[in-house]
Short mmCIF file of C-alpha atoms and ligand atoms in Angstrom, two decimals:
data_model
loop_
_atom_site.label_atom_id
_atom_site.label_comp_id
_atom_site.label_asym_id
_atom_site.label_seq_id
_atom_site.Cartn_x
_atom_site.Cartn_y
_atom_site.Cartn_z
CA MET A 28 -150.74 -207.26 227.55
CA GLN A 29 -151.65 -210.84 228.49
CA THR A 30 -154.36 -211.67 230.99
CA VAL A 31 -154.15 -214.25 233.78
CA ILE A 32 -157.17 -215.54 235.68
CA ILE A 33 -156.24 -216.74 239.17
CA THR A 34 -158.85 -218.94 240.82
CA GLY A 35 -158.66 -218.60 244.60
CA GLY A 36 -156.47 -215.57 243.92
CA THR A 37 -157.55 -213.98 247.21
CA GLY A 38 -155.48 -216.53 249.20
CA LEU A 39 -151.88 -216.64 250.41
CA VAL A 40 -150.27 -217.70 247.13
CA GLY A 41 -152.70 -215.81 244.88
CA THR A 42 -152.13 -212.49 246.64
CA ALA A 43 -148.35 -212.74 246.26
CA LEU A 44 -148.63 -214.01 242.68
CA THR A 45 -150.97 -211.15 241.72
CA LYS A 46 -148.39 -208.63 242.90
CA VAL A 47 -145.58 -210.19 240.85
CA LEU A 48 -147.74 -210.63 237.73
CA LEU A 49 -148.83 -206.99 237.85
CA GLN A 50 -145.20 -205.90 238.29
CA LYS A 51 -144.31 -207.94 235.21
CA GLY A 52 -147.00 -206.20 233.14
CA TYR A 53 -149.69 -208.89 233.10
CA ARG A 54 -153.35 -208.09 233.62
CA VAL A 55 -154.81 -210.14 236.49
CA ILE A 56 -158.41 -211.22 237.03
CA ILE A 57 -159.02 -212.83 240.41
CA LEU A 58 -161.80 -215.39 240.25
CA SER A 59 -163.49 -215.58 243.64
CA ARG A 60 -166.65 -217.06 245.14
CA ASN A 61 -167.38 -213.63 246.60
CA THR A 62 -168.02 -210.23 245.10
CA VAL A 63 -164.87 -208.23 245.61
CA PRO A 64 -164.92 -204.54 244.69
CA ALA A 65 -162.02 -203.62 242.42
CA GLY A 66 -159.64 -201.16 244.06
CA ALA A 67 -158.50 -197.95 242.46
CA GLY A 68 -155.43 -197.72 240.24
CA ASN A 69 -153.58 -200.54 238.54
CA GLY A 70 -154.62 -203.43 240.80
CA PRO A 71 -156.26 -206.69 239.75
CA ALA A 72 -159.77 -207.02 238.36
CA TYR A 73 -162.23 -209.38 240.03
CA ALA A 74 -164.74 -211.84 238.63
CA GLN A 75 -167.06 -214.32 240.29
CA TRP A 76 -167.85 -217.99 239.99
CA ASP A 77 -170.39 -220.21 241.67
CA ILE A 78 -168.94 -223.68 241.63
CA ALA A 79 -172.02 -225.51 242.95
CA ALA A 80 -174.25 -223.81 240.35
CA GLY A 81 -171.67 -224.39 237.58
CA LYS A 82 -171.48 -220.65 236.80
CA ILE A 83 -168.48 -218.56 235.82
CA ASP A 84 -168.00 -215.03 234.47
CA ALA A 85 -167.88 -215.77 230.72
CA ALA A 86 -166.51 -212.31 229.83
CA ALA A 87 -163.54 -212.82 232.15
CA LEU A 88 -162.87 -216.25 230.66
CA ALA A 89 -162.95 -214.82 227.12
CA GLU A 90 -160.16 -212.39 228.04
CA ALA A 91 -157.80 -214.93 229.67
CA ASP A 92 -154.54 -216.10 228.10
CA PHE A 93 -153.66 -218.22 231.15
CA ILE A 94 -155.48 -219.70 234.13
CA VAL A 95 -153.70 -220.35 237.42
CA HIS A 96 -155.94 -222.66 239.43
CA LEU A 97 -155.31 -222.26 243.16
CA ALA A 98 -158.83 -222.52 244.60
CA GLY A 99 -159.60 -225.02 247.32
CA ALA A 100 -160.71 -225.21 250.94
CA GLY A 101 -157.67 -224.75 253.23
CA VAL A 102 -156.16 -228.15 254.01
CA ALA A 103 -154.76 -227.12 257.41
CA ASP A 104 -157.37 -224.50 258.36
CA LYS A 105 -159.75 -226.73 260.34
CA ARG A 106 -159.84 -230.13 262.03
CA TRP A 107 -160.38 -232.98 259.55
CA THR A 108 -163.95 -234.05 260.26
CA ALA A 109 -165.67 -236.19 257.61
CA LYS A 110 -167.53 -233.05 256.44
CA ARG A 111 -164.35 -230.98 256.21
CA LYS A 112 -162.54 -233.72 254.29
CA GLU A 113 -165.39 -233.81 251.79
CA GLU A 114 -165.15 -230.01 251.42
CA ILE A 115 -161.37 -230.20 250.89
CA VAL A 116 -161.80 -232.73 248.07
CA LYS A 117 -164.97 -231.34 246.44
CA SER A 118 -163.73 -227.73 246.40
CA ARG A 119 -160.89 -228.96 244.20
CA THR A 120 -162.57 -231.59 242.02
CA GLU A 121 -165.75 -229.58 241.37
CA SER A 122 -163.86 -226.35 240.61
CA SER A 123 -161.56 -228.26 238.22
CA ALA A 124 -164.58 -229.89 236.55
CA LEU A 125 -166.21 -226.47 236.11
CA LEU A 126 -163.02 -225.08 234.53
CA ALA A 127 -162.80 -228.06 232.16
CA ASN A 128 -166.46 -227.67 231.25
CA VAL A 129 -166.33 -223.94 230.50
CA LEU A 130 -163.05 -224.28 228.59
CA ALA A 131 -164.82 -226.85 226.39
CA THR A 132 -168.03 -224.90 225.91
CA LEU A 133 -167.36 -221.14 226.13
CA PRO A 134 -165.29 -219.07 223.68
CA ASN A 135 -161.75 -218.66 225.03
CA LYS A 136 -158.11 -218.24 224.01
CA VAL A 137 -156.57 -219.86 227.09
CA GLN A 138 -153.09 -221.15 226.19
CA ALA A 139 -152.23 -222.97 229.39
CA VAL A 140 -153.63 -223.87 232.79
CA ILE A 141 -151.24 -224.03 235.74
CA SER A 142 -152.90 -226.02 238.51
CA ALA A 143 -151.85 -226.34 242.11
CA SER A 144 -151.44 -229.76 243.68
CA GLY A 145 -149.44 -230.68 246.75
CA ILE A 146 -146.60 -232.88 247.94
CA GLY A 147 -149.29 -234.52 250.06
CA TRP A 148 -149.37 -236.72 246.93
CA TYR A 149 -146.40 -238.59 248.41
CA GLY A 150 -146.21 -240.76 251.51
CA GLY A 151 -142.91 -240.84 253.35
CA ASP A 152 -141.19 -241.55 256.62
CA GLU A 153 -137.79 -240.91 258.15
CA LYS A 154 -136.39 -244.10 256.61
CA GLN A 155 -137.21 -242.98 253.05
CA ALA A 156 -134.61 -244.56 250.77
CA ARG A 157 -134.60 -241.94 247.98
CA PRO A 158 -136.32 -238.61 247.25
CA PHE A 159 -139.81 -238.82 245.76
CA SER A 160 -140.10 -237.91 242.11
CA GLU A 161 -143.06 -237.06 239.90
CA THR A 162 -143.51 -240.66 238.69
CA ASP A 163 -144.06 -242.07 242.19
CA PRO A 164 -147.64 -243.23 242.84
CA ALA A 165 -150.02 -241.30 245.09
CA ASP A 166 -150.08 -242.19 248.78
CA THR A 167 -153.24 -243.99 249.87
CA ALA A 168 -153.84 -241.71 252.90
CA PHE A 169 -156.31 -238.79 252.74
CA LEU A 170 -153.99 -236.14 251.28
CA GLY A 171 -152.51 -238.53 248.72
CA GLU A 172 -155.99 -239.45 247.54
CA THR A 173 -157.06 -235.78 247.54
CA CYS A 174 -154.09 -234.83 245.34
CA ARG A 175 -154.75 -237.75 243.00
CA LEU A 176 -158.37 -236.67 242.44
CA TRP A 177 -157.33 -233.00 242.20
CA GLU A 178 -154.72 -233.72 239.50
CA ALA A 179 -157.06 -236.09 237.63
CA GLY A 180 -159.59 -233.22 237.57
CA MET A 181 -157.29 -231.39 235.14
CA ASP A 182 -157.07 -234.28 232.66
CA PRO A 183 -160.20 -233.24 230.71
CA VAL A 184 -158.44 -229.89 230.09
CA ILE A 185 -155.47 -231.78 228.61
CA ALA A 186 -157.95 -233.69 226.44
CA LEU A 187 -159.08 -230.33 225.01
CA GLY A 188 -155.54 -229.84 223.70
CA LYS A 189 -154.60 -227.18 226.27
CA ARG A 190 -151.17 -227.16 227.90
CA VAL A 191 -151.54 -228.12 231.57
CA VAL A 192 -148.87 -227.89 234.26
CA LYS A 193 -149.59 -229.47 237.64
CA LEU A 194 -147.34 -228.18 240.42
CA ARG A 195 -146.97 -230.39 243.50
CA ILE A 196 -146.34 -227.59 245.96
CA GLY A 197 -144.36 -228.08 249.16
CA VAL A 198 -144.84 -226.20 252.43
CA VAL A 199 -144.96 -222.53 251.37
CA LEU A 200 -142.84 -220.20 253.51
CA SER A 201 -144.31 -216.69 253.64
CA LYS A 202 -144.46 -213.92 256.21
CA ALA A 203 -148.11 -213.33 255.21
CA GLY A 204 -149.51 -216.59 256.61
CA GLY A 205 -149.47 -220.39 256.46
CA ALA A 206 -146.92 -222.69 258.10
CA TYR A 207 -144.15 -220.09 258.56
CA THR A 208 -146.28 -217.72 260.62
CA GLU A 209 -147.56 -220.66 262.71
CA PHE A 210 -143.97 -221.82 263.39
CA ALA A 211 -142.96 -218.24 264.19
CA LYS A 212 -145.67 -217.59 266.82
CA PRO A 213 -144.05 -219.46 269.77
CA ILE A 214 -140.58 -218.33 268.64
CA ARG A 215 -141.57 -214.70 269.09
CA TRP A 216 -142.25 -215.69 272.76
CA GLY A 217 -138.82 -217.32 273.00
CA ILE A 218 -139.94 -220.94 272.50
CA ALA A 219 -138.70 -222.94 269.49
CA GLY A 220 -141.40 -225.61 269.26
CA ILE A 221 -139.93 -228.71 267.61
CA LEU A 222 -142.66 -231.07 266.45
CA GLY A 223 -142.38 -234.76 267.38
CA ASN A 224 -138.70 -235.74 267.34
CA GLY A 225 -137.97 -232.95 264.82
CA LYS A 226 -136.30 -235.41 262.41
CA GLN A 227 -139.12 -235.37 259.86
CA VAL A 228 -138.05 -233.77 256.59
CA ILE A 229 -140.07 -230.82 255.33
CA SER A 230 -139.92 -230.12 251.61
CA TRP A 231 -140.60 -226.39 251.54
CA ILE A 232 -140.55 -223.51 249.04
CA HIS A 233 -140.13 -219.76 249.53
CA ILE A 234 -143.24 -217.85 248.37
CA ASP A 235 -141.19 -215.75 245.92
CA ASP A 236 -139.76 -218.87 244.29
CA LEU A 237 -143.23 -220.41 244.05
CA CYS A 238 -144.59 -217.29 242.32
CA ARG A 239 -141.59 -217.31 239.96
CA LEU A 240 -142.14 -221.01 239.22
CA ILE A 241 -145.83 -220.48 238.44
CA ILE A 242 -144.92 -217.68 236.02
CA PHE A 243 -142.06 -219.78 234.55
CA SER A 244 -144.64 -222.58 233.97
CA MET A 245 -146.88 -220.10 232.13
CA GLU A 246 -144.17 -218.61 229.98
CA GLU A 247 -142.07 -221.69 229.21
CA GLU A 248 -144.00 -223.58 226.55
CA LYS A 249 -142.07 -226.80 227.05
CA MET A 250 -143.44 -227.06 230.62
CA GLN A 251 -146.19 -229.67 230.53
CA GLY A 252 -147.31 -232.28 233.06
CA VAL A 253 -146.37 -232.69 236.72
CA TYR A 254 -143.51 -230.87 238.45
CA ASN A 255 -142.52 -230.74 242.11
CA ALA A 256 -142.50 -227.22 243.52
CA VAL A 257 -140.07 -227.51 246.43
CA SER A 258 -136.64 -226.06 247.13
CA PRO A 259 -133.60 -228.20 246.26
CA GLN A 260 -132.60 -228.42 249.95
CA PRO A 261 -135.39 -229.79 252.15
CA ALA A 262 -134.84 -229.33 255.91
CA THR A 263 -135.79 -231.28 259.00
CA ASN A 264 -138.45 -229.72 261.20
CA LYS A 265 -135.75 -229.16 263.84
CA ALA A 266 -133.33 -227.46 261.40
CA LEU A 267 -136.09 -225.18 260.10
CA THR A 268 -137.29 -224.25 263.60
CA ILE A 269 -133.79 -223.57 264.94
CA GLU A 270 -132.86 -221.51 261.86
CA MET A 271 -135.99 -219.40 262.39
CA ALA A 272 -135.37 -219.07 266.14
CA ARG A 273 -131.75 -217.97 265.60
CA LYS A 274 -132.78 -215.37 263.06
CA ILE A 275 -135.75 -214.05 265.03
CA LYS A 276 -134.41 -214.27 268.62
CA GLY A 277 -130.61 -214.54 268.35
CA SER A 278 -129.63 -216.81 271.28
CA PHE A 279 -132.71 -215.93 273.36
CA TYR A 280 -134.87 -218.98 272.79
CA ILE A 281 -135.54 -222.35 274.42
CA PRO A 282 -136.05 -225.45 272.22
CA LEU A 283 -139.19 -227.34 273.30
CA TYR A 284 -140.14 -230.73 271.87
CA VAL A 285 -143.90 -231.11 271.33
CA PRO A 286 -144.59 -234.86 271.59
CA HIS A 287 -146.66 -236.83 269.06
CA PHE A 288 -149.57 -237.40 271.43
CA VAL A 289 -149.96 -233.68 272.18
CA LEU A 290 -150.08 -232.92 268.45
CA ARG A 291 -152.61 -235.70 267.96
CA LEU A 292 -154.80 -234.25 270.73
CA MET A 293 -154.51 -230.76 269.27
CA LEU A 294 -154.87 -231.57 265.57
CA GLY A 295 -156.44 -235.03 265.30
CA GLU A 296 -155.73 -236.92 262.05
CA MET A 297 -153.97 -233.89 260.55
CA SER A 298 -151.08 -234.48 263.01
CA VAL A 299 -150.03 -237.43 260.82
CA GLU A 300 -149.36 -235.00 257.97
CA ILE A 301 -147.51 -232.54 260.23
CA LEU A 302 -145.22 -235.35 261.40
CA LYS A 303 -144.81 -236.92 257.96
CA SER A 304 -141.28 -236.93 256.59
CA ALA A 305 -141.05 -236.45 252.82
CA THR A 306 -137.91 -235.62 250.88
CA VAL A 307 -139.12 -234.52 247.46
CA SER A 308 -136.86 -234.16 244.42
CA VAL A 309 -136.91 -231.02 242.31
CA ALA A 310 -134.54 -232.42 239.66
CA LYS A 311 -137.19 -232.39 236.91
CA THR A 312 -138.12 -228.76 237.62
CA GLU A 313 -134.47 -227.67 237.60
CA ALA A 314 -133.81 -229.70 234.44
CA ALA A 315 -136.60 -227.67 232.79
CA GLY A 316 -134.45 -224.58 233.43
CA PHE A 317 -135.95 -223.14 236.62
CA ARG A 318 -133.45 -221.58 239.05
CA PHE A 319 -134.22 -220.94 242.72
CA LEU A 320 -133.50 -217.65 244.45
CA TYR A 321 -133.75 -219.32 247.86
CA PRO A 322 -132.43 -222.91 247.68
CA SER A 323 -131.42 -223.21 251.35
CA ILE A 324 -133.48 -222.72 254.48
CA ARG A 325 -130.94 -220.16 255.72
CA ALA A 326 -131.35 -218.05 252.56
CA ALA A 327 -135.15 -218.34 252.79
CA VAL A 328 -135.37 -217.36 256.46
CA GLU A 329 -132.86 -214.51 255.95
CA ALA A 330 -135.03 -213.15 253.13
CA LEU A 331 -138.30 -213.58 255.02
CA GLU A 332 -136.98 -211.80 258.09
CA ALA A 333 -135.22 -209.08 256.09
CA LYS A 334 -136.47 -205.53 256.42
CA PRO A 335 -139.05 -204.50 253.80
CA GLY A 336 -137.46 -203.01 250.74
CA ILE A 337 -134.69 -205.55 250.33
CA SER A 338 -136.87 -208.45 249.21
CA ARG A 339 -135.78 -209.96 245.91
CA GLN A 340 -139.36 -210.82 244.96
CA GLY A 341 -140.08 -210.59 241.28
CA GLU A 342 -136.45 -210.86 240.20
N1 LIG B 422 -149.81 -222.71 251.23
C1 LIG B 422 -149.21 -223.90 251.17
O1 LIG B 422 -148.27 -224.21 251.98
C2 LIG B 422 -149.60 -224.89 250.12
C3 LIG B 422 -148.88 -226.11 250.01
C4 LIG B 422 -149.27 -227.03 249.05
C5 LIG B 422 -150.35 -226.78 248.21
N2 LIG B 422 -151.02 -225.60 248.35
C6 LIG B 422 -152.22 -225.38 247.50
O2 LIG B 422 -152.05 -224.21 246.72
C7 LIG B 422 -153.31 -223.54 246.59
C8 LIG B 422 -153.15 -222.10 247.05
O3 LIG B 422 -152.69 -222.12 248.39
P1 LIG B 422 -152.98 -220.92 249.40
O4 LIG B 422 -152.10 -221.14 250.57
O5 LIG B 422 -152.94 -219.63 248.67
O6 LIG B 422 -154.48 -221.23 249.81
P2 LIG B 422 -155.51 -220.27 250.58
O7 LIG B 422 -154.81 -219.11 251.17
O8 LIG B 422 -156.30 -221.16 251.49
O9 LIG B 422 -156.44 -219.72 249.41
C9 LIG B 422 -157.21 -220.57 248.61
C10 LIG B 422 -158.35 -219.79 248.00
O10 LIG B 422 -159.30 -220.76 247.54
C11 LIG B 422 -160.62 -220.26 247.67
N3 LIG B 422 -161.42 -221.22 248.42
C12 LIG B 422 -161.42 -221.46 249.76
N4 LIG B 422 -162.33 -222.37 250.08
C13 LIG B 422 -162.92 -222.73 248.91
C14 LIG B 422 -163.97 -223.64 248.58
N5 LIG B 422 -164.60 -224.37 249.51
N6 LIG B 422 -164.32 -223.75 247.27
C15 LIG B 422 -163.69 -223.02 246.31
N7 LIG B 422 -162.72 -222.13 246.57
C16 LIG B 422 -162.34 -222.00 247.85
C17 LIG B 422 -160.55 -218.94 248.44
O11 LIG B 422 -160.81 -217.87 247.52
P3 LIG B 422 -162.26 -217.13 247.49
O12 LIG B 422 -162.76 -217.10 248.90
O13 LIG B 422 -161.93 -215.76 246.98
O14 LIG B 422 -163.13 -217.91 246.58
C18 LIG B 422 -159.12 -218.89 248.95
O15 LIG B 422 -158.60 -217.58 248.98
C19 LIG B 422 -154.32 -224.31 247.44
O16 LIG B 422 -155.11 -225.13 246.63
C20 LIG B 422 -153.45 -225.14 248.36
O17 LIG B 422 -154.04 -226.36 248.77
C21 LIG B 422 -150.69 -224.66 249.27
#
């Protein structure tokens, strides 16, 4: 049985990934900043790290065959004050530096590290001439710079001779939280809130496909370097919102455009990211052999709104 450490494994992606890994027969150790009591039965184990103090559970590290590095302060959780921006960056760069340091100094048999990054790496607007691919340079705005530093933080691990896969993750669609549940809130009241002019392209990924892609990146030894983690069919904000509204409310909803200035008042600088249009290519990921269960927004929304028990997760 192989063991996977998931940093930040208590979050949205980590919780779903833990479930799939356990179903597939992996042992999971969730690395958290907090003490989490292990539950009964065949659930995950927990270990602690203190990033500021440079401390990690050495016994947990010694057992790991893979590390999935998801930890980081939530990018969309709070308004982007200077302090919050620093926390968003440091939580990623300092945790990556700690991982690189312990992998270099403590006994371990880690074969590969799969690290999250984001499509915030890319810039983009509605006039984008071609989809972004992995070789495009980082945007100079805050998220682009954050992703650049985050990805660079994994380079010392590559220098150790470990296989590293960096996944530039798109907007994750999950019923358990994140963007999908935020979009769904007004819809459940009958209002389909279209952001800005609704023409901005969202490169998204269904949570089940993201978990499958993370595991594919672990298991497929030829996976190395940067890959976009987005579905092959990005959707405009309007198309996504209307698809959700149709599925959730049938014909009982009213489309409502939320203008730029309202979003700016509500969200501050983060509104720029919400209104950013980025079509991101997944050609390299598909060429590596990965196949999506939910390539279209219709398939993704159908699956997310399906009754429990008919999810295809883990297939
Ligand atoms: N969800 C998306 O749409 C999306 C899109 C693109 C990229 N990503 C990236 O993918 C990763 C996983 O996403 P997610 O949605 O699962 O994130 P999440 O729900 O916010 O979970 C991230 C985890 O990171 C840990 N964490 C939070 N603040 C931290 C800090 N200041 N220092 C160190 N660790 C901290 C927490 O675990 P503990 O409290 O247990 O330590 C938390 O559970 C994140 O890095 C995220 O930026 C996500």
